[in-house]
Coordinates of N, CA and C in Angstrom, one line a residue:
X1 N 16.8 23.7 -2.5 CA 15.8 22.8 -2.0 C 16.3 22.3 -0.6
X2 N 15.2 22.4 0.5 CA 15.6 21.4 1.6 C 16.1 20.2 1.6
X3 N 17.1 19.9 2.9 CA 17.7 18.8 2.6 C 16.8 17.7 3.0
X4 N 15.5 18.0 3.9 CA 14.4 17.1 4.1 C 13.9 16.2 3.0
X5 N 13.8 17.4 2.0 CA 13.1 17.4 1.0 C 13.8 16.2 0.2
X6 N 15.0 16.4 -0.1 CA 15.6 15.5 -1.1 C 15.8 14.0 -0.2
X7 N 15.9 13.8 1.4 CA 15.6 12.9 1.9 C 14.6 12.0 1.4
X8 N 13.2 12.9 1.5 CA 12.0 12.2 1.5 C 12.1 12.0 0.1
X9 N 12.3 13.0 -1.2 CA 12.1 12.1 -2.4 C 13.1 10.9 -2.8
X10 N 14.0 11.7 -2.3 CA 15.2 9.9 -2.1 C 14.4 8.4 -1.7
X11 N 14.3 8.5 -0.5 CA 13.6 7.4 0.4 C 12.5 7.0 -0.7
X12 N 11.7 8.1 -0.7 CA 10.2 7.8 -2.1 C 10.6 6.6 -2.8
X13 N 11.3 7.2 -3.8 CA 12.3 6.5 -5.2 C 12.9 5.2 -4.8
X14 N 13.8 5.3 -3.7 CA 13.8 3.3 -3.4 C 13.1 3.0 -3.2
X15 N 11.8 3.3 -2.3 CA 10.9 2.4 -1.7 C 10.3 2.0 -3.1
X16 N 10.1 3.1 -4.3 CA 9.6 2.3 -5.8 C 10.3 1.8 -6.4
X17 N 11.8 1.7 -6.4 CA 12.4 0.7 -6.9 C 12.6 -1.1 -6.1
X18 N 11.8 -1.1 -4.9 CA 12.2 -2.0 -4.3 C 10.5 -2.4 -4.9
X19 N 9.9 -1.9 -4.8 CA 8.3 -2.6 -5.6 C 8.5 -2.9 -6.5
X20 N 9.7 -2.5 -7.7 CA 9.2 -2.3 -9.1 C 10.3 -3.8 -9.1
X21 N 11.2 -4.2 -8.5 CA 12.6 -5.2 -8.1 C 11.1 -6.3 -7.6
X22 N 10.1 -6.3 -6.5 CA 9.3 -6.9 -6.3 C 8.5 -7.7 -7.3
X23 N 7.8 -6.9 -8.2 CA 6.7 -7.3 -9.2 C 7.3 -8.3 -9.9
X24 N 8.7 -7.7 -10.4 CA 9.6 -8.1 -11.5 C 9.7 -9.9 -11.1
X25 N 10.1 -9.9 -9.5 CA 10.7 -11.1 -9.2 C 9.2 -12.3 -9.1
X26 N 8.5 -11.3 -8.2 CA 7.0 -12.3 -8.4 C 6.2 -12.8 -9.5
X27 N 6.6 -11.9 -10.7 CA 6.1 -12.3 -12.1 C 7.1 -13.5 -12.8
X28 N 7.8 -13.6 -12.4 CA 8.8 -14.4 -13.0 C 8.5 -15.6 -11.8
X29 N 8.1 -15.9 -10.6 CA 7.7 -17.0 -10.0 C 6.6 -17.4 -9.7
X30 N 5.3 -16.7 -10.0 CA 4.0 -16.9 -9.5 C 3.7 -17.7 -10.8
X31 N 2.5 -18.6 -10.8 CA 1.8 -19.5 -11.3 C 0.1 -19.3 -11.5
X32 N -0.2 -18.2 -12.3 CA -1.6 -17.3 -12.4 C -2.5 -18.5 -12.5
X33 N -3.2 -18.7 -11.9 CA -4.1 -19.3 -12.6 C -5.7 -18.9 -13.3
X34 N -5.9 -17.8 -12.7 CA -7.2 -16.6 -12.8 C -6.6 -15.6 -12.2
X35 N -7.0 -14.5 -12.8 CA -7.0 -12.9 -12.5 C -8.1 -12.6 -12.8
X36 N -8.1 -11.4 -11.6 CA -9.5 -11.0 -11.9 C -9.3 -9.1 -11.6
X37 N -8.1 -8.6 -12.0 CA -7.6 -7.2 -11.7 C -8.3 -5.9 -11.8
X38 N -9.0 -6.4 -12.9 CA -10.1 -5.2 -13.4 C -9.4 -3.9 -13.1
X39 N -8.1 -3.5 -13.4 CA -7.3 -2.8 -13.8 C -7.2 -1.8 -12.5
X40 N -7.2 -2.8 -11.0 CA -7.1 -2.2 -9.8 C -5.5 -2.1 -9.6
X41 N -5.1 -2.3 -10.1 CA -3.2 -2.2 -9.9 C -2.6 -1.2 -10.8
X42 N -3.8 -0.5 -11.7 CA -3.1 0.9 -12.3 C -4.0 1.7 -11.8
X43 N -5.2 1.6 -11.1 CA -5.8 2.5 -10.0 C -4.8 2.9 -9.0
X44 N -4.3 1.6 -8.1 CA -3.2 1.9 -7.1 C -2.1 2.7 -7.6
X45 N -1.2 2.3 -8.9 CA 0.0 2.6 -9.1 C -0.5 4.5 -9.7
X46 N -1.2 4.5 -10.3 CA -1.0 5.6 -11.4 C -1.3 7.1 -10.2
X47 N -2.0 6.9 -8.8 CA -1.9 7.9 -8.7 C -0.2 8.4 -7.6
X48 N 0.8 7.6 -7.8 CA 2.2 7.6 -6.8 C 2.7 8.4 -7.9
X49 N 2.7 8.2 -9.3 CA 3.9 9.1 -9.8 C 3.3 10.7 -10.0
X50 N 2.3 11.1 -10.9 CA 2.1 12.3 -10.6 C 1.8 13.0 -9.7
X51 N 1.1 12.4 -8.6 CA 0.5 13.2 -7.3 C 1.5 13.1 -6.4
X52 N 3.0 12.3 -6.1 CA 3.9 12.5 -5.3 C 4.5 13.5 -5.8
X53 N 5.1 13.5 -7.4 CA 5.5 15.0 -8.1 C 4.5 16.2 -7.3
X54 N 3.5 16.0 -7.6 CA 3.1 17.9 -7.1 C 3.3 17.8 -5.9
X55 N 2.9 16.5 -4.9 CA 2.7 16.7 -2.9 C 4.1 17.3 -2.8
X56 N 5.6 16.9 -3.9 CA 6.8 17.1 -3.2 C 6.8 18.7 -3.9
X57 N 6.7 19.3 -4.6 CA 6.5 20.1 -5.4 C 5.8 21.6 -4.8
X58 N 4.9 20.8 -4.1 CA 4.3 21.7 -3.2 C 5.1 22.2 -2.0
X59 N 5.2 20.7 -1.2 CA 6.2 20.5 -0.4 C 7.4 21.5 -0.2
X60 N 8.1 21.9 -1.3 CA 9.3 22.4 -1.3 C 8.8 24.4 -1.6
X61 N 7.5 24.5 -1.6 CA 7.4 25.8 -1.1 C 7.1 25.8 0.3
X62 N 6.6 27.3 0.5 CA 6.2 27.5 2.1 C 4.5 27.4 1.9
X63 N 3.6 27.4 0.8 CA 2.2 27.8 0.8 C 1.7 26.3 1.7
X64 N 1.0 26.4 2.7 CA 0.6 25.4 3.2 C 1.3 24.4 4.5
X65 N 2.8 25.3 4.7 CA 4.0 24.6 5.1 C 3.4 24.5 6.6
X66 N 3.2 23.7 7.5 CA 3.5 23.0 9.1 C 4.5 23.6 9.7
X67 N 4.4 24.6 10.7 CA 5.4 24.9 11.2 C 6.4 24.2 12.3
X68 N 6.2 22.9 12.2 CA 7.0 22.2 13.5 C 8.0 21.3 12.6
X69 N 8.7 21.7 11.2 CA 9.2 20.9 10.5 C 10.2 20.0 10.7
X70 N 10.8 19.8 11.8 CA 11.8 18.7 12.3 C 11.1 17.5 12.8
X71 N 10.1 18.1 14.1 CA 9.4 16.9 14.7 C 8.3 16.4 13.4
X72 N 7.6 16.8 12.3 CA 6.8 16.1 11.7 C 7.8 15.0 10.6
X73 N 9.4 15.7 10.0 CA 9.7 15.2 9.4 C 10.2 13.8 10.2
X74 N 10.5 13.9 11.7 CA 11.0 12.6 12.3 C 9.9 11.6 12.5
X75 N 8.3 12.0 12.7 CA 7.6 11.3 12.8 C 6.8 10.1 11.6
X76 N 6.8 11.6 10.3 CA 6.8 11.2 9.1 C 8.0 9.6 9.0
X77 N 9.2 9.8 8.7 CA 10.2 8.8 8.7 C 9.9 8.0 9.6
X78 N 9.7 8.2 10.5 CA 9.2 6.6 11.5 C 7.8 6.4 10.7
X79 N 7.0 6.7 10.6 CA 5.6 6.3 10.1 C 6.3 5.7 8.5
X80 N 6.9 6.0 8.0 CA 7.5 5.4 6.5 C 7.8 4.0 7.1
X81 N 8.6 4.0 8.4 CA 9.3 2.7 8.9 C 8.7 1.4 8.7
X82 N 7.6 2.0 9.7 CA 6.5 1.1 10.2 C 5.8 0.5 8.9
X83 N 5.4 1.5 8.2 CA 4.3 1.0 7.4 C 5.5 0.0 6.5
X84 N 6.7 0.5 6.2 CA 7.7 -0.8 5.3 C 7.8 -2.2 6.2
X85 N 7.7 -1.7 7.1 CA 8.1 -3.4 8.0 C 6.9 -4.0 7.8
X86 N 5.6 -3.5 8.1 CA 4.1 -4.1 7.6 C 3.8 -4.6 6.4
X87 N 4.6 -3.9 5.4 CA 4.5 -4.3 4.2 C 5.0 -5.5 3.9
X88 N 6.8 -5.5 4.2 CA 7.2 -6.5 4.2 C 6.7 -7.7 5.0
X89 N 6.3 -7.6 6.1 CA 5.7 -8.8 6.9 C 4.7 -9.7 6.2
X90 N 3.7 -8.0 5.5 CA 2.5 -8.9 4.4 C 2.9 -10.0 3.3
X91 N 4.4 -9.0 2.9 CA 4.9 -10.3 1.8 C 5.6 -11.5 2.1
X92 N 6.3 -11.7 3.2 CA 6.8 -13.0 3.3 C 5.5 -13.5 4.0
X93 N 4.5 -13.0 4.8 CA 3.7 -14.5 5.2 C 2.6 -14.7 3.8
X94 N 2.8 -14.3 3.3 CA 2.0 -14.6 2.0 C 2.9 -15.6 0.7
X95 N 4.2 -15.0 0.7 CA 4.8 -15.8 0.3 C 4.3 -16.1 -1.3
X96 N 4.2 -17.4 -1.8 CA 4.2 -18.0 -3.1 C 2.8 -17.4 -3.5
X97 N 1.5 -16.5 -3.0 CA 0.2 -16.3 -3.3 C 0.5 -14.9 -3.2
X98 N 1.2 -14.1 -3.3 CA 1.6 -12.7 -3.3 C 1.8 -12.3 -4.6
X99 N 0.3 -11.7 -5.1 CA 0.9 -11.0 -6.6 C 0.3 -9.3 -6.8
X100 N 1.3 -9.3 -7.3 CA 0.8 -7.6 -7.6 C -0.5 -6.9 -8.5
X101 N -1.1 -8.1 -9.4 CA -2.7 -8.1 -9.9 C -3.3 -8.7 -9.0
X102 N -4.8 -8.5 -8.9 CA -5.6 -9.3 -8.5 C -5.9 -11.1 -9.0
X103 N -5.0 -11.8 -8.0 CA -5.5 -13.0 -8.8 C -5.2 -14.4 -8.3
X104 N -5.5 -15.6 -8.7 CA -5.3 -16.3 -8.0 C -4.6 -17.6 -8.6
X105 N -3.7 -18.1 -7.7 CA -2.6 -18.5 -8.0 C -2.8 -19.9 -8.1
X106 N -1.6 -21.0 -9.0 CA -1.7 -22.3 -8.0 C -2.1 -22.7 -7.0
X107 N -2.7 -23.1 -6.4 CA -2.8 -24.0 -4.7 C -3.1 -23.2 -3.8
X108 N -3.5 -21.9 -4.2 CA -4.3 -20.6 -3.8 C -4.9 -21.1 -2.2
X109 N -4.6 -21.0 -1.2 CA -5.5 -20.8 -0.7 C -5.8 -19.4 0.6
X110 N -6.6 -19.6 1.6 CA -6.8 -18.3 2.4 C -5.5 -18.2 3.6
X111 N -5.1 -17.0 3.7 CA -3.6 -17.2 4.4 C -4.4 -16.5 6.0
X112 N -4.4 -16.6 6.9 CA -4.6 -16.6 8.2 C -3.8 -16.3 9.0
X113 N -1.7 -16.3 9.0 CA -1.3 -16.1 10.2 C -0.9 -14.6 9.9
X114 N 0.2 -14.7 10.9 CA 0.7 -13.3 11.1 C -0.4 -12.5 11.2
X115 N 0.0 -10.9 10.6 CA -1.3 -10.1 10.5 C -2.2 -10.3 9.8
X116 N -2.1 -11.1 9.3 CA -3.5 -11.6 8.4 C -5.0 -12.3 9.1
X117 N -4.3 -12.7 10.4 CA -4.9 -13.2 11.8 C -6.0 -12.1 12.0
X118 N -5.8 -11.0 12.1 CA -6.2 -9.8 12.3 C -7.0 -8.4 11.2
X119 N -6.3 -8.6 10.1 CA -7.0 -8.1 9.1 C -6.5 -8.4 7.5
X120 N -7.6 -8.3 6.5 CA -7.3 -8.7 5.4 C -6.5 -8.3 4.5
X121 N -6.0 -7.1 5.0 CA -4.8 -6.6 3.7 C -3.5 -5.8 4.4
X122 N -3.0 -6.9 5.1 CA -2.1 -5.7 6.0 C -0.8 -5.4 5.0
X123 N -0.6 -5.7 3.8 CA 0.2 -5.1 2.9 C -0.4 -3.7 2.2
X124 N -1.6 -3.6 1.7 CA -2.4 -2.2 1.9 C -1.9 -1.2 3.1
X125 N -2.6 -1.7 4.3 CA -2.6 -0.9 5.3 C -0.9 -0.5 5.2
X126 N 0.4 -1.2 5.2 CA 1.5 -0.8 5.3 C 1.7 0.2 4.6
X127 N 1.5 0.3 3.0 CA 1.6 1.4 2.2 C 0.9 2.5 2.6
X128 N -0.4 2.4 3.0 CA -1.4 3.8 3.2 C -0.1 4.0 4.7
X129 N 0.1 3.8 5.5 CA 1.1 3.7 6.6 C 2.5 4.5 6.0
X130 N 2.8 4.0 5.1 CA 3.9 4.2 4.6 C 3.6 5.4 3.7
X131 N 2.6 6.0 2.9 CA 2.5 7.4 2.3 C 2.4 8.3 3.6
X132 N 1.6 8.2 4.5 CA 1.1 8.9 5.4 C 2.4 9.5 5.8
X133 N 3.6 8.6 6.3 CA 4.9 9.1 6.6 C 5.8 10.0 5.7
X134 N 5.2 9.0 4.3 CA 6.1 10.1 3.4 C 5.5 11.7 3.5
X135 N 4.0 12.0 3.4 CA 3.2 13.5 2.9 C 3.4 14.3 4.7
X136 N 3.6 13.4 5.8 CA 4.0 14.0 7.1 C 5.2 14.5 6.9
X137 N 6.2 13.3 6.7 CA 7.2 14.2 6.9 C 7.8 15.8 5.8
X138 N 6.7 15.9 4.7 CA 6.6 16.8 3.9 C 6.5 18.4 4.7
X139 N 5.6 17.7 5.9 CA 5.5 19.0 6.7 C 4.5 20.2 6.3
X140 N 3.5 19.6 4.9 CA 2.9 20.6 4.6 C 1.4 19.8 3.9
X141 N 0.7 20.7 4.8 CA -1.1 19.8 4.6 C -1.4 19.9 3.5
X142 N -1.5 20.6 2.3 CA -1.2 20.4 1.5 C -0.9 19.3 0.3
X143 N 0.6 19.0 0.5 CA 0.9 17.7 0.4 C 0.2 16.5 1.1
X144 N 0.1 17.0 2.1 CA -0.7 15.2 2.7 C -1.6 15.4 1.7
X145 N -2.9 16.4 1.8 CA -4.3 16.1 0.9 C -4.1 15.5 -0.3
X146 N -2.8 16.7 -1.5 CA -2.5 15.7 -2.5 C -2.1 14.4 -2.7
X147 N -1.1 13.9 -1.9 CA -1.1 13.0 -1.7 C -2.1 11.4 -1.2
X148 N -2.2 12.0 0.0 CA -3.2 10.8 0.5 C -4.7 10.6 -0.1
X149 N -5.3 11.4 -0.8 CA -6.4 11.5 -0.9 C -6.7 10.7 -2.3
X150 N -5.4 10.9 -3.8 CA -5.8 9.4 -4.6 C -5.1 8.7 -4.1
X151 N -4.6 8.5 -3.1 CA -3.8 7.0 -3.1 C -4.5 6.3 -1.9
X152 N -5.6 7.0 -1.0 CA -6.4 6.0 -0.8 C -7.5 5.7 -0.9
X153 N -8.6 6.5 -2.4 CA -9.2 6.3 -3.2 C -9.1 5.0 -3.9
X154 N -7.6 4.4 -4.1 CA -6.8 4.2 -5.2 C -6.9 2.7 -4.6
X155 N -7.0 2.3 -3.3 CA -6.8 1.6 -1.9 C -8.2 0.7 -2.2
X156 N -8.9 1.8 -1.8 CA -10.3 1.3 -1.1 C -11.0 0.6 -2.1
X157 N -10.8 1.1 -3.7 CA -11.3 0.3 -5.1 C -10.6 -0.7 -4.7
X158 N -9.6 -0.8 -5.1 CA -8.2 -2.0 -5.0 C -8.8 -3.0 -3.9
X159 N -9.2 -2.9 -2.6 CA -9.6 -3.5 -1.8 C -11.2 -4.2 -2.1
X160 N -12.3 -3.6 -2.5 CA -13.4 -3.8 -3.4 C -13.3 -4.8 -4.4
X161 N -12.2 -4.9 -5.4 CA -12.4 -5.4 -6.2 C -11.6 -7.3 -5.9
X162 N -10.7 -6.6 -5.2 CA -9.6 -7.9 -4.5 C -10.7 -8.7 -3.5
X163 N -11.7 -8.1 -2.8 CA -12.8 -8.8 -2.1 C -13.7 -10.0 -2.8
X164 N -14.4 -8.8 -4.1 CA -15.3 -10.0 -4.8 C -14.7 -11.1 -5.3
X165 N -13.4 -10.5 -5.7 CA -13.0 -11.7 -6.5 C -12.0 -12.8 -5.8
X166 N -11.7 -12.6 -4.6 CA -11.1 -13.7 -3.8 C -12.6 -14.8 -2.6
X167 N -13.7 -13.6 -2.8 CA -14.9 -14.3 -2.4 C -15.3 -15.7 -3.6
X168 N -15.1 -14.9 -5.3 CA -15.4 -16.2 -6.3 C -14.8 -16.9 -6.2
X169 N -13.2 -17.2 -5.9 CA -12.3 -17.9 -6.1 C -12.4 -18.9 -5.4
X170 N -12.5 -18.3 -3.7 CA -12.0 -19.1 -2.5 C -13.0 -19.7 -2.1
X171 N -14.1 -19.1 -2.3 CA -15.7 -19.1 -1.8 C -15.8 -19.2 -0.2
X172 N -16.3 -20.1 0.6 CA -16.8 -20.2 1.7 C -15.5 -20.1 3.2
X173 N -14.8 -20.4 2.6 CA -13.5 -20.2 3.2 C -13.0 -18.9 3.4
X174 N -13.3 -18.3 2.0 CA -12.9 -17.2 2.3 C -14.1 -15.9 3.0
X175 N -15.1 -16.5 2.6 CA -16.3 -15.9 3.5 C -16.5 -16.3 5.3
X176 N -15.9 -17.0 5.3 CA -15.8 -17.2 6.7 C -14.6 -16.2 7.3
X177 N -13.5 -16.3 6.5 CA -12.3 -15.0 6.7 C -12.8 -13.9 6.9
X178 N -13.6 -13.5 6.3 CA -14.3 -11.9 5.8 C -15.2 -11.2 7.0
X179 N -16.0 -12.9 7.9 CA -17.0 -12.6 9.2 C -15.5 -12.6 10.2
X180 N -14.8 -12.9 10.4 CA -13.6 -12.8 11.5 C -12.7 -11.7 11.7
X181 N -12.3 -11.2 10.5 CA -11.2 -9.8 10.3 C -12.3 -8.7 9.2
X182 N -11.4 -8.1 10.1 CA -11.7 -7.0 9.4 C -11.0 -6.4 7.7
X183 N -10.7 -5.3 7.6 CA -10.1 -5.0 6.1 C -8.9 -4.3 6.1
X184 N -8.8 -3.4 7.3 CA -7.4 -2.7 7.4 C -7.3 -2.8 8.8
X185 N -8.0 -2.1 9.6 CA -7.9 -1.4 11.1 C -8.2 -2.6 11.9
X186 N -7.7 -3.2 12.8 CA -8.6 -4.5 13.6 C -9.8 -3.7 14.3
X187 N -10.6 -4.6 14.2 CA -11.6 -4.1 15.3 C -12.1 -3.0 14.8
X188 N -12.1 -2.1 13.6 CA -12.7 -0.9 12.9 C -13.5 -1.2 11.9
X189 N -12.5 -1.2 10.7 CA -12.6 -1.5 9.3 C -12.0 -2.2 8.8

């Protein structure tokens, strides 16, 4: 097997162990007070473990392989970068209302700085950011389709459902958030 290869599933595997070290620590200090999940957190999660197995799987043949495999794998790894720094940034300005279900917390209210200034889920956007890097630097289209294709299916529900139900919670407040930013992209979507 390439040594790309074992790179990228390396990197993969912490970046889920530093989520699965996440959940763990936020479940043990968040304060639920309503959830409204509708089982959008095993939409997101369920399609990373089997569809990363085949994207890498694939990956590690030539059927479908990109022929520029150094420059995609370098761009890939920086695009992994980015989208982790985004992610992380999502979680510390979110802080004590950061949970991994849909739901809302103690003293809940609508968070506005950092990139949230700008759009409503920039912990989303960092992961879609962050697979895009992982299925690029795979080097094989292929793999991106596998890859990207349920996990931003997987996104856009997750984002739908996290809407209605922080519109019931927050109500007017948060409908006023909703006319200002956008959902991932500034100024797009």
């Amino acid at each position: 097997m390439d040594l790309k290869i074992i790179i990228i599933i390396a990197v993969s595997y912490l970046y889920g162990f530093f989520e699965v070290f996440m959940n763990l620590r936020q479940r043990s200090k968040s304060k639920i007070t309503t959830s409204g999940d509708k089982h959008s957190f095993m939409v997101v999660v369920w399609p990373h473990h089997p569809w990363l197995r085949l994207s890498f799987s694939i990956g590690a043949t030539r059927t479908g392989r990109i022929h520029d495999w150094n420059t995609l794998f370098a761009v890939g790894m920086s695009l992994f970068v980015i989208g982790f720094i985004i992610r992380i940034h999502s979680l510390l300005t979110l802080k004590q209302y950061f949970t991994y279900s849909v739901a809302k917390v103690e003293g809940h209210k609508t968070v506005e700085t950092g990139l949230y200034r700008f759009i409503r889920h920039p912990g989303y956007l960092g992961q879609l950011i962050l697979f895009i890097g992982i299925s690029t630097s795979i080097s094989n289209w292929l793999s991106i389709l596998v890859m990207m294709l349920p996990v931003t299916l997987g996104y856009l529900y997750r984002i739908k459902v996290e809407e209605r139900f922080m519109l019931e919670q927050l109500g007017e407040d948060y409908s006023n958030y909703r006319e200002r930013t956008k959902r991932l992209i500034p100024m797009i979507y």
